[in-house]
Amino acid sequence: MAIIKPFLLGGIPVPDLSLFNDVAPSVFTDAVLHARAELPRESCGLIVRIDGARRYWPCRNVSATPAAHFAIDPVDQVAAERVGTVEAIVHSHVLSAPEASEADRLSCNANGLPWLIVSADGRHGWLEPVPGAPVPPLVGRAFYYGLSDCLTLLRDYYALELGIALPDFDRGAPDWWRRGENRFVENIQAAGFVEATGRRQPHDVLLMQVLGSNVPNHCAIWIGDGRILHQVENRLSGYAVFGGALEKATARVCRHQSFIG
């Protein structure tokens, strides 16, 4: 990420505009003022081209953890898209400098738009998407819900190891399983899996109930020889010996249709 040298505009530093040539200084001023107004929450918004000019479009942060993360309200995004063209994502950092985190980089690459990251003291920088960014190694990934989690690992494993593209699905809030939802079971069949019986086979998917859940809320890949590959919160992705608590937590085994028959 390039941190842009600022200059001052009405007490608020404004970056050199060479990376985004026709953005008016008021866009940066408005984004910083929004960041200040939202403290201690992260602010979020969009840079929208309306009638040929780029403007800052403030949005509501609907993240379940707004002091550390942001999620743009879909209603606000649709409203912006109705009046102009969304050209960049904006959000603030409250507890850290406006430098891209790994989660920021993953999200930016996923949505394909430039990001402007600001802080309430006026510092800011651009983050640009990297087209065709390589898929990170399956082992050693940090956990970021919705970006680098157990489902991401499953999809990347099937793509890299088997050449099978699995659909993504909306994960909802991090605690969806506490809200009467059953997202894994509802979506696994659409991804081409059926419940398997008998001996486990390599590439089978184990659906687990963890954290006291009454429905499957975690998935792992059966590697064979008593090992699984999975990603859990607050740990790096990696292999684990299957047994004990992991075996007790397994609610069902699913097999992709490519390996049936």
PDB file of C-alpha atoms in Angstrom:
ATOM      1  CA  MET A   1       0.000   0.000   0.000  1.00  0.00           C
ATOM      2  CA  ALA A   2       1.277   3.472  -0.835  1.00  0.00           C
ATOM      3  CA  ILE A   3       0.941   5.989   1.973  1.00  0.00           C
ATOM      4  CA  ILE A   4       0.506   9.336   0.276  1.00  0.00           C
ATOM      5  CA  LYS A   5       2.341  12.446   1.463  1.00  0.00           C
ATOM      6  CA  PRO A   6      -0.308  14.851   2.782  1.00  0.00           C
ATOM      7  CA  PHE A   7      -0.721  18.572   2.533  1.00  0.00           C
ATOM      8  CA  LEU A   8      -3.131  20.678   4.613  1.00  0.00           C
ATOM      9  CA  LEU A   9      -6.599  21.834   3.677  1.00  0.00           C
ATOM     10  CA  GLY A  10      -8.502  23.615   6.426  1.00  0.00           C
ATOM     11  CA  GLY A  11      -6.543  21.762   9.083  1.00  0.00           C
ATOM     12  CA  ILE A  12      -7.159  18.348   7.458  1.00  0.00           C
ATOM     13  CA  PRO A  13      -4.254  16.775   5.524  1.00  0.00           C
ATOM     14  CA  VAL A  14      -5.186  15.955   1.943  1.00  0.00           C
ATOM     15  CA  PRO A  15      -3.087  13.602  -0.201  1.00  0.00           C
ATOM     16  CA  ASP A  16      -1.439  14.347  -3.476  1.00  0.00           C
ATOM     17  CA  LEU A  17      -4.123  13.515  -6.027  1.00  0.00           C
ATOM     18  CA  SER A  18      -1.833  11.894  -8.594  1.00  0.00           C
ATOM     19  CA  LEU A  19      -3.191   8.396  -7.924  1.00  0.00           C
ATOM     20  CA  PHE A  20      -6.778   9.552  -8.320  1.00  0.00           C
ATOM     21  CA  ASN A  21      -6.287  12.607 -10.472  1.00  0.00           C
ATOM     22  CA  ASP A  22      -9.706  14.219 -10.526  1.00  0.00           C
ATOM     23  CA  VAL A  23     -10.842  13.626  -6.951  1.00  0.00           C
ATOM     24  CA  ALA A  24     -11.756  16.945  -5.373  1.00  0.00           C
ATOM     25  CA  PRO A  25     -10.061  17.748  -2.048  1.00  0.00           C
ATOM     26  CA  SER A  26     -13.543  17.945  -0.527  1.00  0.00           C
ATOM     27  CA  VAL A  27     -13.858  14.161  -0.953  1.00  0.00           C
ATOM     28  CA  PHE A  28     -10.971  13.590   1.453  1.00  0.00           C
ATOM     29  CA  THR A  29     -12.202  16.296   3.810  1.00  0.00           C
ATOM     30  CA  ASP A  30     -15.681  14.753   3.925  1.00  0.00           C
ATOM     31  CA  ALA A  31     -14.269  11.262   4.514  1.00  0.00           C
ATOM     32  CA  VAL A  32     -12.133  12.443   7.435  1.00  0.00           C
ATOM     33  CA  LEU A  33     -14.991  14.443   8.963  1.00  0.00           C
ATOM     34  CA  HIS A  34     -17.180  11.337   8.718  1.00  0.00           C
ATOM     35  CA  ALA A  35     -14.460   9.303  10.440  1.00  0.00           C
ATOM     36  CA  ARG A  36     -14.380  11.814  13.294  1.00  0.00           C
ATOM     37  CA  ALA A  37     -18.156  11.829  13.625  1.00  0.00           C
ATOM     38  CA  GLU A  38     -18.326   8.033  13.862  1.00  0.00           C
ATOM     39  CA  LEU A  39     -15.725   7.582  16.604  1.00  0.00           C
ATOM     40  CA  PRO A  40     -15.284   5.143  18.312  1.00  0.00           C
ATOM     41  CA  ARG A  41     -16.759   3.189  15.384  1.00  0.00           C
ATOM     42  CA  GLU A  42     -15.113   2.745  12.010  1.00  0.00           C
ATOM     43  CA  SER A  43     -16.720   4.914   9.364  1.00  0.00           C
ATOM     44  CA  CYS A  44     -17.366   3.647   5.861  1.00  0.00           C
ATOM     45  CA  GLY A  45     -18.508   5.084   2.582  1.00  0.00           C
ATOM     46  CA  LEU A  46     -18.025   5.187  -1.152  1.00  0.00           C
ATOM     47  CA  ILE A  47     -16.476   7.454  -3.733  1.00  0.00           C
ATOM     48  CA  VAL A  48     -19.189   7.860  -6.341  1.00  0.00           C
ATOM     49  CA  ARG A  49     -18.973   9.557  -9.723  1.00  0.00           C
ATOM     50  CA  ILE A  50     -22.101  11.675 -10.149  1.00  0.00           C
ATOM     51  CA  ASP A  51     -22.528  13.872 -13.220  1.00  0.00           C
ATOM     52  CA  GLY A  52     -18.833  13.613 -13.991  1.00  0.00           C
ATOM     53  CA  ALA A  53     -17.546  14.517 -10.524  1.00  0.00           C
ATOM     54  CA  ARG A  54     -16.404  12.220  -7.737  1.00  0.00           C
ATOM     55  CA  ARG A  55     -18.114  12.706  -4.382  1.00  0.00           C
ATOM     56  CA  TYR A  56     -17.893  11.069  -0.980  1.00  0.00           C
ATOM     57  CA  TRP A  57     -21.020   9.066  -0.131  1.00  0.00           C
ATOM     58  CA  PRO A  58     -21.239   8.244   3.597  1.00  0.00           C
ATOM     59  CA  CYS A  59     -22.709   4.857   4.484  1.00  0.00           C
ATOM     60  CA  ARG A  60     -23.792   3.169   7.671  1.00  0.00           C
ATOM     61  CA  ASN A  61     -21.475   0.607   9.212  1.00  0.00           C
ATOM     62  CA  VAL A  62     -23.569  -2.482   9.958  1.00  0.00           C
ATOM     63  CA  SER A  63     -20.703  -4.665  11.170  1.00  0.00           C
ATOM     64  CA  ALA A  64     -21.346  -6.642  14.345  1.00  0.00           C
ATOM     65  CA  THR A  65     -17.979  -5.322  15.621  1.00  0.00           C
ATOM     66  CA  PRO A  66     -17.933  -1.723  14.334  1.00  0.00           C
ATOM     67  CA  ALA A  67     -14.997  -0.573  16.464  1.00  0.00           C
ATOM     68  CA  ALA A  68     -12.669  -2.898  14.564  1.00  0.00           C
ATOM     69  CA  HIS A  69     -14.433  -3.770  11.291  1.00  0.00           C
ATOM     70  CA  PHE A  70     -16.825  -2.325   8.776  1.00  0.00           C
ATOM     71  CA  ALA A  71     -19.625  -3.594   6.582  1.00  0.00           C
ATOM     72  CA  ILE A  72     -21.344  -1.154   4.265  1.00  0.00           C
ATOM     73  CA  ASP A  73     -25.122  -1.134   4.609  1.00  0.00           C
ATOM     74  CA  PRO A  74     -26.431  -2.694   1.360  1.00  0.00           C
ATOM     75  CA  VAL A  75     -29.299  -0.183   1.329  1.00  0.00           C
ATOM     76  CA  ASP A  76     -26.809   2.689   1.272  1.00  0.00           C
ATOM     77  CA  GLN A  77     -24.768   1.053  -1.477  1.00  0.00           C
ATOM     78  CA  VAL A  78     -27.832   0.518  -3.658  1.00  0.00           C
ATOM     79  CA  ALA A  79     -28.811   4.151  -3.127  1.00  0.00           C
ATOM     80  CA  ALA A  80     -25.363   5.263  -4.298  1.00  0.00           C
ATOM     81  CA  GLU A  81     -25.505   2.999  -7.350  1.00  0.00           C
ATOM     82  CA  ARG A  82     -28.832   4.521  -8.356  1.00  0.00           C
ATOM     83  CA  VAL A  83     -27.394   8.014  -8.676  1.00  0.00           C
ATOM     84  CA  GLY A  84     -23.890   7.327  -9.939  1.00  0.00           C
ATOM     85  CA  THR A  85     -21.012   4.909 -10.428  1.00  0.00           C
ATOM     86  CA  VAL A  86     -19.203   3.529  -7.388  1.00  0.00           C
ATOM     87  CA  GLU A  87     -15.473   3.871  -8.016  1.00  0.00           C
ATOM     88  CA  ALA A  88     -13.853   3.301  -4.618  1.00  0.00           C
ATOM     89  CA  ILE A  89     -14.473   2.016  -1.099  1.00  0.00           C
ATOM     90  CA  VAL A  90     -13.677   4.216   1.900  1.00  0.00           C
ATOM     91  CA  HIS A  91     -13.328   3.286   5.545  1.00  0.00           C
ATOM     92  CA  SER A  92     -11.514   4.501   8.629  1.00  0.00           C
ATOM     93  CA  HIS A  93      -9.141   2.864  11.066  1.00  0.00           C
ATOM     94  CA  VAL A  94      -9.869   3.717  14.685  1.00  0.00           C
ATOM     95  CA  LEU A  95      -7.229   1.792  16.605  1.00  0.00           C
ATOM     96  CA  SER A  96      -4.407   1.764  14.058  1.00  0.00           C
ATOM     97  CA  ALA A  97      -2.761   3.834  11.351  1.00  0.00           C
ATOM     98  CA  PRO A  98      -4.504   4.008   7.958  1.00  0.00           C
ATOM     99  CA  GLU A  99      -2.363   1.231   6.543  1.00  0.00           C
ATOM    100  CA  ALA A 100      -3.920  -1.814   4.933  1.00  0.00           C
ATOM    101  CA  SER A 101      -4.369  -4.876   7.094  1.00  0.00           C
ATOM    102  CA  GLU A 102      -4.275  -8.334   5.568  1.00  0.00           C
ATOM    103  CA  ALA A 103      -8.076  -8.391   5.758  1.00  0.00           C
ATOM    104  CA  ASP A 104      -8.176  -5.074   3.885  1.00  0.00           C
ATOM    105  CA  ARG A 105      -5.965  -6.490   1.129  1.00  0.00           C
ATOM    106  CA  LEU A 106      -8.064  -9.620   0.771  1.00  0.00           C
ATOM    107  CA  SER A 107     -11.288  -7.612   0.601  1.00  0.00           C
ATOM    108  CA  CYS A 108      -9.853  -5.094  -1.854  1.00  0.00           C
ATOM    109  CA  ASN A 109      -8.705  -7.857  -4.194  1.00  0.00           C
ATOM    110  CA  ALA A 110     -12.084  -9.556  -3.871  1.00  0.00           C
ATOM    111  CA  ASN A 111     -14.175  -6.525  -4.841  1.00  0.00           C
ATOM    112  CA  GLY A 112     -11.737  -5.153  -7.404  1.00  0.00           C
ATOM    113  CA  LEU A 113     -12.086  -1.479  -6.424  1.00  0.00           C
ATOM    114  CA  PRO A 114      -9.496   0.937  -5.011  1.00  0.00           C
ATOM    115  CA  TRP A 115      -9.785   1.639  -1.303  1.00  0.00           C
ATOM    116  CA  LEU A 116      -9.190   4.884   0.562  1.00  0.00           C
ATOM    117  CA  ILE A 117      -8.319   4.320   4.221  1.00  0.00           C
ATOM    118  CA  VAL A 118      -8.511   7.320   6.548  1.00  0.00           C
ATOM    119  CA  SER A 119      -8.071   8.103  10.215  1.00  0.00           C
ATOM    120  CA  ALA A 120      -9.720  10.780  12.304  1.00  0.00           C
ATOM    121  CA  ASP A 121      -6.463  12.760  12.518  1.00  0.00           C
ATOM    122  CA  GLY A 122      -6.484  13.163   8.737  1.00  0.00           C
ATOM    123  CA  ARG A 123      -3.910  10.572   7.714  1.00  0.00           C
ATOM    124  CA  HIS A 124      -4.880   8.420   4.791  1.00  0.00           C
ATOM    125  CA  GLY A 125      -3.637   6.216   1.978  1.00  0.00           C
ATOM    126  CA  TRP A 126      -4.763   4.331  -1.095  1.00  0.00           C
ATOM    127  CA  LEU A 127      -4.946   0.588  -1.477  1.00  0.00           C
ATOM    128  CA  GLU A 128      -5.273  -0.744  -5.002  1.00  0.00           C
ATOM    129  CA  PRO A 129      -6.517  -4.234  -5.965  1.00  0.00           C
ATOM    130  CA  VAL A 130      -4.025  -6.690  -7.382  1.00  0.00           C
ATOM    131  CA  PRO A 131      -5.594  -8.438 -10.403  1.00  0.00           C
ATOM    132  CA  GLY A 132      -4.979 -12.161 -10.403  1.00  0.00           C
ATOM    133  CA  ALA A 133      -3.432 -12.148  -6.933  1.00  0.00           C
ATOM    134  CA  PRO A 134      -2.179 -15.670  -6.169  1.00  0.00           C
ATOM    135  CA  VAL A 135      -4.161 -17.847  -3.801  1.00  0.00           C
ATOM    136  CA  PRO A 136      -2.242 -18.015  -0.505  1.00  0.00           C
ATOM    137  CA  PRO A 137      -0.869 -21.377   0.669  1.00  0.00           C
ATOM    138  CA  LEU A 138      -3.428 -23.647   2.271  1.00  0.00           C
ATOM    139  CA  VAL A 139      -1.338 -23.993   5.424  1.00  0.00           C
ATOM    140  CA  GLY A 140      -0.411 -21.033   7.591  1.00  0.00           C
ATOM    141  CA  ARG A 141      -3.280 -18.655   6.799  1.00  0.00           C
ATOM    142  CA  ALA A 142      -4.545 -16.191   9.372  1.00  0.00           C
ATOM    143  CA  PHE A 143      -8.267 -16.263  10.127  1.00  0.00           C
ATOM    144  CA  TYR A 144     -10.535 -13.455   8.914  1.00  0.00           C
ATOM    145  CA  TYR A 145     -14.226 -14.223   8.982  1.00  0.00           C
ATOM    146  CA  GLY A 146     -15.714 -14.175   5.501  1.00  0.00           C
ATOM    147  CA  LEU A 147     -12.329 -13.637   3.849  1.00  0.00           C
ATOM    148  CA  SER A 148     -10.028 -16.359   5.107  1.00  0.00           C
ATOM    149  CA  ASP A 149     -12.030 -18.857   7.120  1.00  0.00           C
ATOM    150  CA  CYS A 150     -12.931 -22.536   7.016  1.00  0.00           C
ATOM    151  CA  LEU A 151     -15.161 -22.117   3.965  1.00  0.00           C
ATOM    152  CA  THR A 152     -12.512 -20.112   2.099  1.00  0.00           C
ATOM    153  CA  LEU A 153     -10.015 -22.880   2.821  1.00  0.00           C
ATOM    154  CA  LEU A 154     -12.442 -25.531   1.571  1.00  0.00           C
ATOM    155  CA  ARG A 155     -13.090 -23.658  -1.674  1.00  0.00           C
ATOM    156  CA  ASP A 156      -9.394 -22.990  -2.276  1.00  0.00           C
ATOM    157  CA  TYR A 157      -8.460 -26.615  -1.509  1.00  0.00           C
ATOM    158  CA  TYR A 158     -10.947 -27.908  -4.052  1.00  0.00           C
ATOM    159  CA  ALA A 159      -9.790 -25.376  -6.654  1.00  0.00           C
ATOM    160  CA  LEU A 160      -6.045 -25.890  -6.162  1.00  0.00           C
ATOM    161  CA  GLU A 161      -5.895 -29.605  -5.444  1.00  0.00           C
ATOM    162  CA  LEU A 162      -8.822 -30.917  -7.479  1.00  0.00           C
ATOM    163  CA  GLY A 163      -9.634 -28.268 -10.077  1.00  0.00           C
ATOM    164  CA  ILE A 164     -13.208 -28.041  -8.791  1.00  0.00           C
ATOM    165  CA  ALA A 165     -14.793 -24.601  -8.400  1.00  0.00           C
ATOM    166  CA  LEU A 166     -17.155 -24.535  -5.435  1.00  0.00           C
ATOM    167  CA  PRO A 167     -19.682 -21.704  -5.141  1.00  0.00           C
ATOM    168  CA  ASP A 168     -19.364 -19.241  -2.304  1.00  0.00           C
ATOM    169  CA  PHE A 169     -22.353 -18.469  -0.123  1.00  0.00           C
ATOM    170  CA  ASP A 170     -23.376 -15.632   2.139  1.00  0.00           C
ATOM    171  CA  ARG A 171     -22.031 -16.343   5.599  1.00  0.00           C
ATOM    172  CA  GLY A 172     -24.174 -13.788   7.385  1.00  0.00           C
ATOM    173  CA  ALA A 173     -23.160 -12.542  10.819  1.00  0.00           C
ATOM    174  CA  PRO A 174     -20.328 -14.409  12.569  1.00  0.00           C
ATOM    175  CA  ASP A 175     -22.809 -15.869  15.073  1.00  0.00           C
ATOM    176  CA  TRP A 176     -25.445 -16.923  12.516  1.00  0.00           C
ATOM    177  CA  TRP A 177     -25.651 -20.354  14.138  1.00  0.00           C
ATOM    178  CA  ARG A 178     -26.945 -18.727  17.324  1.00  0.00           C
ATOM    179  CA  ARG A 179     -29.784 -17.137  15.361  1.00  0.00           C
ATOM    180  CA  GLY A 180     -31.602 -20.277  14.272  1.00  0.00           C
ATOM    181  CA  GLU A 181     -29.828 -20.435  10.905  1.00  0.00           C
ATOM    182  CA  ASN A 182     -28.297 -23.543   9.350  1.00  0.00           C
ATOM    183  CA  ARG A 183     -26.141 -22.160   6.556  1.00  0.00           C
ATOM    184  CA  PHE A 184     -23.765 -25.084   5.980  1.00  0.00           C
ATOM    185  CA  VAL A 185     -26.502 -27.679   5.678  1.00  0.00           C
ATOM    186  CA  GLU A 186     -28.634 -25.375   3.528  1.00  0.00           C
ATOM    187  CA  ASN A 187     -25.808 -24.669   1.074  1.00  0.00           C
ATOM    188  CA  ILE A 188     -23.645 -27.790   0.956  1.00  0.00           C
ATOM    189  CA  GLN A 189     -25.965 -29.644  -1.434  1.00  0.00           C
ATOM    190  CA  ALA A 190     -25.989 -26.699  -3.844  1.00  0.00           C
ATOM    191  CA  ALA A 191     -22.191 -26.918  -3.832  1.00  0.00           C
ATOM    192  CA  GLY A 192     -22.401 -30.466  -5.203  1.00  0.00           C
ATOM    193  CA  PHE A 193     -22.090 -32.495  -2.006  1.00  0.00           C
ATOM    194  CA  VAL A 194     -24.199 -35.318  -0.633  1.00  0.00           C
ATOM    195  CA  GLU A 195     -24.063 -36.965   2.763  1.00  0.00           C
ATOM    196  CA  ALA A 196     -21.685 -39.919   2.707  1.00  0.00           C
ATOM    197  CA  THR A 197     -21.853 -43.160   4.653  1.00  0.00           C
ATOM    198  CA  GLY A 198     -19.257 -45.777   5.342  1.00  0.00           C
ATOM    199  CA  ARG A 199     -15.525 -45.227   5.309  1.00  0.00           C
ATOM    200  CA  ARG A 200     -14.250 -41.686   4.933  1.00  0.00           C
ATOM    201  CA  GLN A 201     -12.382 -40.901   1.715  1.00  0.00           C
ATOM    202  CA  PRO A 202      -9.783 -38.215   0.946  1.00  0.00           C
ATOM    203  CA  HIS A 203     -11.406 -34.872   0.038  1.00  0.00           C
ATOM    204  CA  ASP A 204     -14.556 -35.603   2.059  1.00  0.00           C
ATOM    205  CA  VAL A 205     -15.894 -32.606   3.951  1.00  0.00           C
ATOM    206  CA  LEU A 206     -16.596 -32.954   7.648  1.00  0.00           C
ATOM    207  CA  LEU A 207     -19.308 -30.671   9.000  1.00  0.00           C
ATOM    208  CA  MET A 208     -18.770 -29.986  12.687  1.00  0.00           C
ATOM    209  CA  GLN A 209     -20.704 -28.445  15.550  1.00  0.00           C
ATOM    210  CA  VAL A 210     -18.330 -26.333  17.632  1.00  0.00           C
ATOM    211  CA  LEU A 211     -18.673 -23.632  20.295  1.00  0.00           C
ATOM    212  CA  GLY A 212     -21.809 -25.289  21.635  1.00  0.00           C
ATOM    213  CA  SER A 213     -23.690 -24.980  18.355  1.00  0.00           C
ATOM    214  CA  ASN A 214     -26.741 -27.138  17.682  1.00  0.00           C
ATOM    215  CA  VAL A 215     -26.085 -27.048  13.926  1.00  0.00           C
ATOM    216  CA  PRO A 216     -22.913 -27.531  11.857  1.00  0.00           C
ATOM    217  CA  ASN A 217     -20.934 -24.275  11.941  1.00  0.00           C
ATOM    218  CA  HIS A 218     -17.459 -25.425  10.901  1.00  0.00           C
ATOM    219  CA  CYS A 219     -16.033 -27.505   8.083  1.00  0.00           C
ATOM    220  CA  ALA A 220     -12.830 -29.459   7.616  1.00  0.00           C
ATOM    221  CA  ILE A 221     -11.325 -31.507   4.793  1.00  0.00           C
ATOM    222  CA  TRP A 222     -10.502 -35.161   5.377  1.00  0.00           C
ATOM    223  CA  ILE A 223      -6.949 -35.719   4.137  1.00  0.00           C
ATOM    224  CA  GLY A 224      -6.593 -39.351   5.137  1.00  0.00           C
ATOM    225  CA  ASP A 225      -4.361 -41.218   7.579  1.00  0.00           C
ATOM    226  CA  GLY A 226      -6.295 -39.748  10.479  1.00  0.00           C
ATOM    227  CA  ARG A 227      -5.680 -36.123   9.503  1.00  0.00           C
ATOM    228  CA  ILE A 228      -7.846 -33.164   8.561  1.00  0.00           C
ATOM    229  CA  LEU A 229      -7.101 -29.721   7.125  1.00  0.00           C
ATOM    230  CA  HIS A 230      -9.071 -26.840   8.588  1.00  0.00           C
ATOM    231  CA  GLN A 231      -9.087 -23.190   9.650  1.00  0.00           C
ATOM    232  CA  VAL A 232     -10.351 -22.081  13.042  1.00  0.00           C
ATOM    233  CA  GLU A 233     -10.584 -18.652  14.608  1.00  0.00           C
ATOM    234  CA  ASN A 234      -7.436 -17.294  16.291  1.00  0.00           C
ATOM    235  CA  ARG A 235      -5.261 -19.990  14.721  1.00  0.00           C
ATOM    236  CA  LEU A 236      -3.391 -20.436  11.483  1.00  0.00           C
ATOM    237  CA  SER A 237      -4.835 -22.923   9.028  1.00  0.00           C
ATOM    238  CA  GLY A 238      -3.206 -26.318   9.125  1.00  0.00           C
ATOM    239  CA  TYR A 239      -3.427 -30.051   9.585  1.00  0.00           C
ATOM    240  CA  ALA A 240      -4.781 -31.650  12.743  1.00  0.00           C
ATOM    241  CA  VAL A 241      -5.058 -35.182  14.033  1.00  0.00           C
ATOM    242  CA  PHE A 242      -8.683 -36.267  13.868  1.00  0.00           C
ATOM    243  CA  GLY A 243      -9.957 -37.644  17.128  1.00  0.00           C
ATOM    244  CA  GLY A 244     -11.177 -36.652  20.547  1.00  0.00           C
ATOM    245  CA  ALA A 245     -13.127 -33.387  20.534  1.00  0.00           C
ATOM    246  CA  LEU A 246     -12.894 -33.010  16.754  1.00  0.00           C
ATOM    247  CA  GLU A 247     -14.394 -36.435  16.157  1.00  0.00           C
ATOM    248  CA  LYS A 248     -17.147 -35.832  18.703  1.00  0.00           C
ATOM    249  CA  ALA A 249     -17.966 -32.507  17.048  1.00  0.00           C
ATOM    250  CA  THR A 250     -18.417 -34.064  13.593  1.00  0.00           C
ATOM    251  CA  ALA A 251     -22.106 -34.085  12.701  1.00  0.00           C
ATOM    252  CA  ARG A 252     -21.915 -35.437   9.166  1.00  0.00           C
ATOM    253  CA  VAL A 253     -19.545 -36.373   6.368  1.00  0.00           C
ATOM    254  CA  CYS A 254     -20.205 -35.035   2.880  1.00  0.00           C
ATOM    255  CA  ARG A 255     -18.740 -36.148  -0.444  1.00  0.00           C
ATOM    256  CA  HIS A 256     -18.569 -34.223  -3.682  1.00  0.00           C
ATOM    257  CA  GLN A 257     -20.542 -35.735  -6.536  1.00  0.00           C
ATOM    258  CA  SER A 258     -17.307 -36.005  -8.555  1.00  0.00           C
ATOM    259  CA  PHE A 259     -16.190 -38.823  -6.246  1.00  0.00           C
ATOM    260  CA  ILE A 260     -19.408 -40.826  -6.225  1.00  0.00           C
ATOM    261  CA  GLY A 261     -20.132 -43.733  -8.503  1.00  0.00           C
TER     262      GLY A 261
END
